[in-house]
PDB file of C-alpha atoms in Angstrom:
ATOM      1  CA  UNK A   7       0.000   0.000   0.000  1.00 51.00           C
ATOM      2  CA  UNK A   8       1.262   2.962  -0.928  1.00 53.00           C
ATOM      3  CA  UNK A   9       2.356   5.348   1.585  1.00 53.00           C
ATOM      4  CA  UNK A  10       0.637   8.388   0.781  1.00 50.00           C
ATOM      5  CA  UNK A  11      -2.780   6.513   1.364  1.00 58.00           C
ATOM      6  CA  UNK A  12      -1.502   5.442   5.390  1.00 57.00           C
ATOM      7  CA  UNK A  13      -3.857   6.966   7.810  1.00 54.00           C
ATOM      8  CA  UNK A  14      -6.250   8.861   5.213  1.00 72.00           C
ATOM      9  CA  UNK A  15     -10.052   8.691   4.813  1.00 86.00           C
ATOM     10  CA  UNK A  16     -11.420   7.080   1.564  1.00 94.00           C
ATOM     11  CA  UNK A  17     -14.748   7.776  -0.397  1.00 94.00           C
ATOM     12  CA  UNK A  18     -17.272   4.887  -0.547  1.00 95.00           C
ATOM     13  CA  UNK A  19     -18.898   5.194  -3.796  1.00 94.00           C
ATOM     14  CA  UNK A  20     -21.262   3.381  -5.096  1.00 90.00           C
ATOM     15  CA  UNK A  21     -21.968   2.675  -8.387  1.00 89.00           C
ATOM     16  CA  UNK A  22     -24.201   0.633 -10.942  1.00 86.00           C
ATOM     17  CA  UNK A  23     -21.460  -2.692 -11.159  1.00 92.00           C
ATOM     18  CA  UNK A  24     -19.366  -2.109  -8.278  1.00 94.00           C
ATOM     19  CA  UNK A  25     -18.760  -0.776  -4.952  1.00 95.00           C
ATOM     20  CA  UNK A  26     -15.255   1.143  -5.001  1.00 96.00           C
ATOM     21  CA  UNK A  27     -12.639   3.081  -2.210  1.00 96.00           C
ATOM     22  CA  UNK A  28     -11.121   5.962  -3.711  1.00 94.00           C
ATOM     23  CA  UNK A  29      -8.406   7.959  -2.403  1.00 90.00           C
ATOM     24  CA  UNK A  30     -10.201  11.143  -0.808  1.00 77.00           C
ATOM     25  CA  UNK A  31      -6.521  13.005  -1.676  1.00 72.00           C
ATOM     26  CA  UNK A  32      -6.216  12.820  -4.953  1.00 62.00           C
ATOM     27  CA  UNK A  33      -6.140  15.509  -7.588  1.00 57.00           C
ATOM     28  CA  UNK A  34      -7.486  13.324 -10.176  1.00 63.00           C
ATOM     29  CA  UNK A  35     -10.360   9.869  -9.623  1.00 62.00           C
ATOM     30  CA  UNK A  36      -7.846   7.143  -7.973  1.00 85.00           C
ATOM     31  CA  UNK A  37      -9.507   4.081  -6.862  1.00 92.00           C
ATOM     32  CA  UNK A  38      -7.935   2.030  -4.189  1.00 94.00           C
ATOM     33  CA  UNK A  39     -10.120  -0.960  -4.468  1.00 96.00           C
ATOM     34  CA  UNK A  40     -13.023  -2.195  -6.032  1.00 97.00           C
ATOM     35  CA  UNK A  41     -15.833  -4.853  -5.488  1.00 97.00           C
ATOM     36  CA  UNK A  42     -17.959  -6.132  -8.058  1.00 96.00           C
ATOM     37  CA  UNK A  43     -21.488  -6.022  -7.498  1.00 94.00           C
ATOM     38  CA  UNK A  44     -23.161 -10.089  -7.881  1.00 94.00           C
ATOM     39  CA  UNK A  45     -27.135  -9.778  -8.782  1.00 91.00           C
ATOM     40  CA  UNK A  46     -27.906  -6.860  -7.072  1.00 88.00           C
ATOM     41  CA  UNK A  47     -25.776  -7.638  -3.418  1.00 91.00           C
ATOM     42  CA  UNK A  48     -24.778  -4.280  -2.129  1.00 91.00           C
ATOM     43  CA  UNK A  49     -24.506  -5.897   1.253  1.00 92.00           C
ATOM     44  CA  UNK A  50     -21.587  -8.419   0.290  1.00 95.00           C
ATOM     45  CA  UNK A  51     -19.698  -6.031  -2.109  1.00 95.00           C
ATOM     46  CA  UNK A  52     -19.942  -3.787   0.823  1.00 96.00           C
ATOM     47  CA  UNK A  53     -18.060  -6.419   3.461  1.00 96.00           C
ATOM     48  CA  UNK A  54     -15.564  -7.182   1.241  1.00 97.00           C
ATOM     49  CA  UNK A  55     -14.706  -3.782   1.094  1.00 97.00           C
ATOM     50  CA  UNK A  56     -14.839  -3.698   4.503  1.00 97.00           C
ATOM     51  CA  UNK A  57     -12.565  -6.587   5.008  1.00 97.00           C
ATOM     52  CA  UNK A  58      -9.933  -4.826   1.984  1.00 96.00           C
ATOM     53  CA  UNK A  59      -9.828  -2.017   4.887  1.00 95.00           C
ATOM     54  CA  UNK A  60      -8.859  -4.496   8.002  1.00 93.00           C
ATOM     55  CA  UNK A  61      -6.448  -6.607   6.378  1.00 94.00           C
ATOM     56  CA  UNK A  62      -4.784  -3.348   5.392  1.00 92.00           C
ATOM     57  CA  UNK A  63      -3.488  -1.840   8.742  1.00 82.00           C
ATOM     58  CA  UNK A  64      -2.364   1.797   7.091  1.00 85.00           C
ATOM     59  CA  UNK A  65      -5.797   2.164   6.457  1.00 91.00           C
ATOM     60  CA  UNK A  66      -8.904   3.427   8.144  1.00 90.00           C
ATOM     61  CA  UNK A  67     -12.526   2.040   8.192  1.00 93.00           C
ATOM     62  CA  UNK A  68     -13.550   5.982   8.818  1.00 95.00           C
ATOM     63  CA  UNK A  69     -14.977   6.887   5.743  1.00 95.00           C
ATOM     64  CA  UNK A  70     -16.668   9.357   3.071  1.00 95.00           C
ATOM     65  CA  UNK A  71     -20.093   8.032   1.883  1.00 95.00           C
ATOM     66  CA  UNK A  72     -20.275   9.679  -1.532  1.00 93.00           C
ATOM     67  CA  UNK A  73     -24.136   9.716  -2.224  1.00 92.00           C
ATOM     68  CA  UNK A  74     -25.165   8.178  -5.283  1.00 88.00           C
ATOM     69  CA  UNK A  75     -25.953  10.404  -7.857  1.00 87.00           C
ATOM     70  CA  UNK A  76     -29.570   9.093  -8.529  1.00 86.00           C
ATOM     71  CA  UNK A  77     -30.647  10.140  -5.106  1.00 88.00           C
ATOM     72  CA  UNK A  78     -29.993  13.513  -5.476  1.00 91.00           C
ATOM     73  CA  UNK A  79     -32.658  16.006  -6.755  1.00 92.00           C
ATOM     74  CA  UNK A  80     -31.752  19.244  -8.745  1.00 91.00           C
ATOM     75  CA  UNK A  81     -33.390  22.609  -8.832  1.00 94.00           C
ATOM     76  CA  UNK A  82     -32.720  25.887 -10.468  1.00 93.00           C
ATOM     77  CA  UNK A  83     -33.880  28.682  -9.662  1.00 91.00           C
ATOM     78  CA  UNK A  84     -33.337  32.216 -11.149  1.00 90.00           C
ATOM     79  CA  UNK A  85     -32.910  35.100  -8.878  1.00 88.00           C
ATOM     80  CA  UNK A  86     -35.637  37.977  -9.690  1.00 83.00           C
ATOM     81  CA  UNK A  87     -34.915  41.714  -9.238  1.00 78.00           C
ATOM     82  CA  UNK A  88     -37.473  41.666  -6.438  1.00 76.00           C
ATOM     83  CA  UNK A  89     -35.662  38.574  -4.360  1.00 74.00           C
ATOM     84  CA  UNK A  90     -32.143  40.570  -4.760  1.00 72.00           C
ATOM     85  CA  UNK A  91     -32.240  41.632  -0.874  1.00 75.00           C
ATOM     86  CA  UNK A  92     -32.926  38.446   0.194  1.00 82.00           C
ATOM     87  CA  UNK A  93     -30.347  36.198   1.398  1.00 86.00           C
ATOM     88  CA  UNK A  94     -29.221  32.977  -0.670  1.00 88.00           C
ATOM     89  CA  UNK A  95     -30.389  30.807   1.788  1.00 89.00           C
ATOM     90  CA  UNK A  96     -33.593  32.528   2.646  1.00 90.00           C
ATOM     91  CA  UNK A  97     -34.502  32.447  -1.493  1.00 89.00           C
ATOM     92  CA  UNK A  98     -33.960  28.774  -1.945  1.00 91.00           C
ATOM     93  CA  UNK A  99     -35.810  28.074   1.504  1.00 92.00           C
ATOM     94  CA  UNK A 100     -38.714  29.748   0.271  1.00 90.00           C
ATOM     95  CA  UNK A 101     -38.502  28.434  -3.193  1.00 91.00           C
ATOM     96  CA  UNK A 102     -38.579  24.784  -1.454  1.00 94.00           C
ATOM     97  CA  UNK A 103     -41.239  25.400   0.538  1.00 92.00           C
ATOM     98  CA  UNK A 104     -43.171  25.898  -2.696  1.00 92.00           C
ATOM     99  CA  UNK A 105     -42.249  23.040  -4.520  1.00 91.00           C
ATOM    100  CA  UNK A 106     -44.829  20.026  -4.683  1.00 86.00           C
ATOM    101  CA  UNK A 107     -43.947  16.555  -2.686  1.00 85.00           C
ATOM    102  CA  UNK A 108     -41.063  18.183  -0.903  1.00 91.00           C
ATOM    103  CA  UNK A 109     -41.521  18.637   3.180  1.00 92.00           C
ATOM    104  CA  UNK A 110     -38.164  21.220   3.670  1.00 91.00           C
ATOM    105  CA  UNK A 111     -38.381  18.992   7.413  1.00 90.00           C
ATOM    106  CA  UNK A 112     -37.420  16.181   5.419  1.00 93.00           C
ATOM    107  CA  UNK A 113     -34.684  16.850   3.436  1.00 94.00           C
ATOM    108  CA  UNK A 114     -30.940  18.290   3.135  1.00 93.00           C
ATOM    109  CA  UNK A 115     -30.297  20.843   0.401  1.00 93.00           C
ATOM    110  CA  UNK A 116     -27.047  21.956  -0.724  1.00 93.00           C
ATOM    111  CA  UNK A 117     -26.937  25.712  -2.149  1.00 93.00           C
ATOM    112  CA  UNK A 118     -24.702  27.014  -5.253  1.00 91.00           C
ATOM    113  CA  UNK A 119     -25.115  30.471  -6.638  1.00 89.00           C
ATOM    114  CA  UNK A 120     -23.674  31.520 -10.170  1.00 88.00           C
ATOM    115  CA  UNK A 121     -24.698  34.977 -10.804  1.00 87.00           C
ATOM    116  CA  UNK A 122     -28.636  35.168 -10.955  1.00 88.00           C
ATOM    117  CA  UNK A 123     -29.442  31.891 -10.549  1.00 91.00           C
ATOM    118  CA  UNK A 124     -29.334  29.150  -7.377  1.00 92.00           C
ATOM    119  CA  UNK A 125     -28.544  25.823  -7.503  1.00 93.00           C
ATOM    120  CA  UNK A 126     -30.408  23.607  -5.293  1.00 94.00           C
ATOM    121  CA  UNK A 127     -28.991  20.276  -4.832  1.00 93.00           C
ATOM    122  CA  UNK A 128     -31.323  18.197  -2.271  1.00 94.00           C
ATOM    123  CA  UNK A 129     -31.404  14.826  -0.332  1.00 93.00           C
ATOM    124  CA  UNK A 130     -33.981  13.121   1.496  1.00 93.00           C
ATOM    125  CA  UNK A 131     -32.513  13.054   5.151  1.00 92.00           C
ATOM    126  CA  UNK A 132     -34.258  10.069   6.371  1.00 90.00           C
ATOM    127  CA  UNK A 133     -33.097   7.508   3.671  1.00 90.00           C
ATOM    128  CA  UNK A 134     -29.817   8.913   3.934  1.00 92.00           C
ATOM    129  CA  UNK A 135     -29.329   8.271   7.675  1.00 91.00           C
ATOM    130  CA  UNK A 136     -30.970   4.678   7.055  1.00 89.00           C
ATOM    131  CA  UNK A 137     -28.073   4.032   4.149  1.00 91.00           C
ATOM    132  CA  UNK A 138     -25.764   5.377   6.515  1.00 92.00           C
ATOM    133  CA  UNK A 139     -26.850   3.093   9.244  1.00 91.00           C
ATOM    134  CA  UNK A 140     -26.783   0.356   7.042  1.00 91.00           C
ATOM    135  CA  UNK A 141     -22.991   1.045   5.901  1.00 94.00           C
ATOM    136  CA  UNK A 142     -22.010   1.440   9.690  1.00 94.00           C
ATOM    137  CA  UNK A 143     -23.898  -1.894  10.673  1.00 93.00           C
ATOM    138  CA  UNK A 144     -21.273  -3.729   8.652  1.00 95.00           C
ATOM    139  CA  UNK A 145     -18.460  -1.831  10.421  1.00 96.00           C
ATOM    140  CA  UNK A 146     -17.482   1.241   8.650  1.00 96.00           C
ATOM    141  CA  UNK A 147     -17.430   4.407  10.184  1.00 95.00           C
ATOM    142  CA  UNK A 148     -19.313   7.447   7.902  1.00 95.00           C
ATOM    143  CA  UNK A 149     -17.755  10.837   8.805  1.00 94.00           C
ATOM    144  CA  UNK A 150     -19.081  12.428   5.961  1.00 94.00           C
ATOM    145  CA  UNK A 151     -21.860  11.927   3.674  1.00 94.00           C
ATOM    146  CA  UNK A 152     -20.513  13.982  -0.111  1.00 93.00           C
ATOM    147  CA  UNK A 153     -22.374  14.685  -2.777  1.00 91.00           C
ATOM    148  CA  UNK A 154     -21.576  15.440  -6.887  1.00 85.00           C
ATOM    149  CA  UNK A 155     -18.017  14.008  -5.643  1.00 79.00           C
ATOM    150  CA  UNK A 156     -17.174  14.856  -9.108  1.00 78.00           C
ATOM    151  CA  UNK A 157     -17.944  18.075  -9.897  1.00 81.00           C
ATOM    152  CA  UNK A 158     -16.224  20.590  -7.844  1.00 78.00           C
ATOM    153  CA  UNK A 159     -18.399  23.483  -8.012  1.00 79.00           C
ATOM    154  CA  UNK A 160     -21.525  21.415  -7.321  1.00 82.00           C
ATOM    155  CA  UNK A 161     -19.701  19.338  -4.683  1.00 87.00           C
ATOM    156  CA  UNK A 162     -21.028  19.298  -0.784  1.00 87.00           C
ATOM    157  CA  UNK A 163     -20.267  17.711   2.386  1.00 91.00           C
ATOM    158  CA  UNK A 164     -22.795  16.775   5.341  1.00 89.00           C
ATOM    159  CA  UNK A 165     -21.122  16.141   7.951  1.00 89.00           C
ATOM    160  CA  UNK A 166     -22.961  13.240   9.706  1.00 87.00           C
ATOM    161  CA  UNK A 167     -22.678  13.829  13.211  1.00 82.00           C
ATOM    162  CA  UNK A 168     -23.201  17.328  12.949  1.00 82.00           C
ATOM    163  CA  UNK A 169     -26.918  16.606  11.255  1.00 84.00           C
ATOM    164  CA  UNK A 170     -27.851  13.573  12.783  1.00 82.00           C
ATOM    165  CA  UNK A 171     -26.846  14.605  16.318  1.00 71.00           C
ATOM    166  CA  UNK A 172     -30.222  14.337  17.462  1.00 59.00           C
ATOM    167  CA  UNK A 173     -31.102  11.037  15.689  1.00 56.00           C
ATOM    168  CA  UNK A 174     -29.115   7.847  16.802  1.00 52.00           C
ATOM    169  CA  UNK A 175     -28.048   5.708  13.918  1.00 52.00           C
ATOM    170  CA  UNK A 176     -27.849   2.692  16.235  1.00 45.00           C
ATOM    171  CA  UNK A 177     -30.794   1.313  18.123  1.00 46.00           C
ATOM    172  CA  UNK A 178     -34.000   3.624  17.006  1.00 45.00           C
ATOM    173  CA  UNK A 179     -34.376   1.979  14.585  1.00 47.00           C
ATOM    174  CA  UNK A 180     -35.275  -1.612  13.912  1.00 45.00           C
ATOM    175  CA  UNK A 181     -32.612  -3.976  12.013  1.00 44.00           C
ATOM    176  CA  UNK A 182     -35.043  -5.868   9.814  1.00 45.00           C
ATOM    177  CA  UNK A 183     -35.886  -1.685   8.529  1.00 48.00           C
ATOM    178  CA  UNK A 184     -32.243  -0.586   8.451  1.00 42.00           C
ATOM    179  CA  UNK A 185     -31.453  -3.188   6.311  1.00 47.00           C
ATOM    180  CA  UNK A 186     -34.527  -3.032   3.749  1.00 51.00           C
ATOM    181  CA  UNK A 187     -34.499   0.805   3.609  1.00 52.00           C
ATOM    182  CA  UNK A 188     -30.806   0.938   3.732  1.00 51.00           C
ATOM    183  CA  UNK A 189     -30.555  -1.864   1.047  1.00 57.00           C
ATOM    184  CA  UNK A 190     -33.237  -0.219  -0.721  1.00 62.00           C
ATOM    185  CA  UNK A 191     -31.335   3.499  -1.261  1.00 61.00           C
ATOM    186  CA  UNK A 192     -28.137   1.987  -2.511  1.00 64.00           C
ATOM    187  CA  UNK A 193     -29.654  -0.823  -4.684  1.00 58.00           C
ATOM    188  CA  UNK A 194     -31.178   2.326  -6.353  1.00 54.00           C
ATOM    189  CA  UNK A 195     -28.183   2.829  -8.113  1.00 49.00           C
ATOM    190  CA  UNK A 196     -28.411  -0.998  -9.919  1.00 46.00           C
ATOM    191  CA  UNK A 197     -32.190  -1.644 -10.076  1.00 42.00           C
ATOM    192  CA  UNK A 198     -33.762   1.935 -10.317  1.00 36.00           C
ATOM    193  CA  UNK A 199     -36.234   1.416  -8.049  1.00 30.00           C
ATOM    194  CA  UNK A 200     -37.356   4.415  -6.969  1.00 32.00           C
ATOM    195  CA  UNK A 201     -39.723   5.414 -10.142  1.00 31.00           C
ATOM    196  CA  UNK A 202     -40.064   8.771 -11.962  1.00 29.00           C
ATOM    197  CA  UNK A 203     -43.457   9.357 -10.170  1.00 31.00           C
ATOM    198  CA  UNK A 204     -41.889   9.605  -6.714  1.00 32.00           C
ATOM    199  CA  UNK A 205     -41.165  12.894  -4.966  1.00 30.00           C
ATOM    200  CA  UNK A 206     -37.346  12.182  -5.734  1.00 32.00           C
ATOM    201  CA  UNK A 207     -37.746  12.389  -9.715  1.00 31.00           C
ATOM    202  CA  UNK A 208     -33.804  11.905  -9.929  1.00 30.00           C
ATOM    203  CA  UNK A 209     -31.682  14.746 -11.093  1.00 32.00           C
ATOM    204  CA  UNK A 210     -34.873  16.234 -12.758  1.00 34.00           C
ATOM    205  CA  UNK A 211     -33.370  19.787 -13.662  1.00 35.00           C
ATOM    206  CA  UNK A 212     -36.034  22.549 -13.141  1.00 39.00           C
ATOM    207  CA  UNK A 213     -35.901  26.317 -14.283  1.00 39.00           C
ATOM    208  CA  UNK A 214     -37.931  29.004 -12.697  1.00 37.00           C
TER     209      UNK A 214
END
């Protein structure tokens, strides 16, 4: 193992064939190891990447979740001459608040602003703490939960302890759900579960 990798924190990602560690450090996409994904079994892929991390003492089962693309929902919204003395944060909250099948309780919304227009990039916070829960139930530790990994403007960080301080990710909730819900989110990736008539229409684009 190279040495540069010896006490840092990887990204779990992922994706529609495999589940991969990447090295959080580098400048370009470096995967440390990767687990191919047999018939649908995020669970399994998951261990062995878990087991890649123990047998591998320079490394650290504390870990980015990067969150798969096809959960995240994407709004933009232009600015208006009106809204112009309103705060970033206090546009896109209101803006939310508006849209159909979207309880701003519920979710986690990243904001990006490029001149007159916002970027709203949203999650649904329950379903992420239940993948979350589900990773960490096999033994890995999720500091962070990242999102648009690869894009660097776009790119955010949740930083799980921070918003789930006041929901425990171990023992509120029962196994048999943690592992159907949790199952459920990340299988999304492979089977496309979720359909397009659910509030999370995935990475829907809209203009206003």
């Amino acid at each position: 193992m190279e040495d540069h990798l010896k006490g840092s924190r990887l990204n779990l990602v992922i994706r529609a064939n495999s589940v991969e560690l990447h090295d959080s450090g580098a400048t370009n996409e470096s995967v440390v190891h990767s687990v191919k994904i047999d018939k649908g079994d995020v669970e399994t892929a998951l261990k062995e990447c878990y087991i890649f991390l123990n047998e591998n003492k320079s490394l650290r089962t504390n870990i980015n979740f990067s969150i798969p693309s096809e959960q995240i929902k994407f709004f933009i919204k232009h600015i208006e001459r009106k809204d112009l003395k309103d705060s970033v944060n206090l546009i896109a909250e209101q803006f939310l608040k508006n849209e159909k099948n979207i309880d701003i309780s519920s979710i986690l919304y990243n904001i990006v602003r490029t001149g007159d227009l916002i970027e709203i990039s949203v999650i649904d916070r329950e379903q992420l703490l239940e993948a979350i829960t589900f990773i960490e139930n096999i033994g890995f530790t999720v500091v962070s939960a990242v999102g648009n990994l690869n894009d660097q403007k776009r790119s955010f960080v949740f930083d799980t302890k921070l918003e789930f301080k006041e929901k425990p990710k171990f023992g509120a909730v029962a196994p048999s759900k943690i592992i159907h819900s949790g199952t459920n989110f990340l299988s999304s990736v492979t089977s496309k579960i979720f359909n397009t008539n659910s509030w999370i229409n995935f990475r829907s684009i809209r203009g206003f």
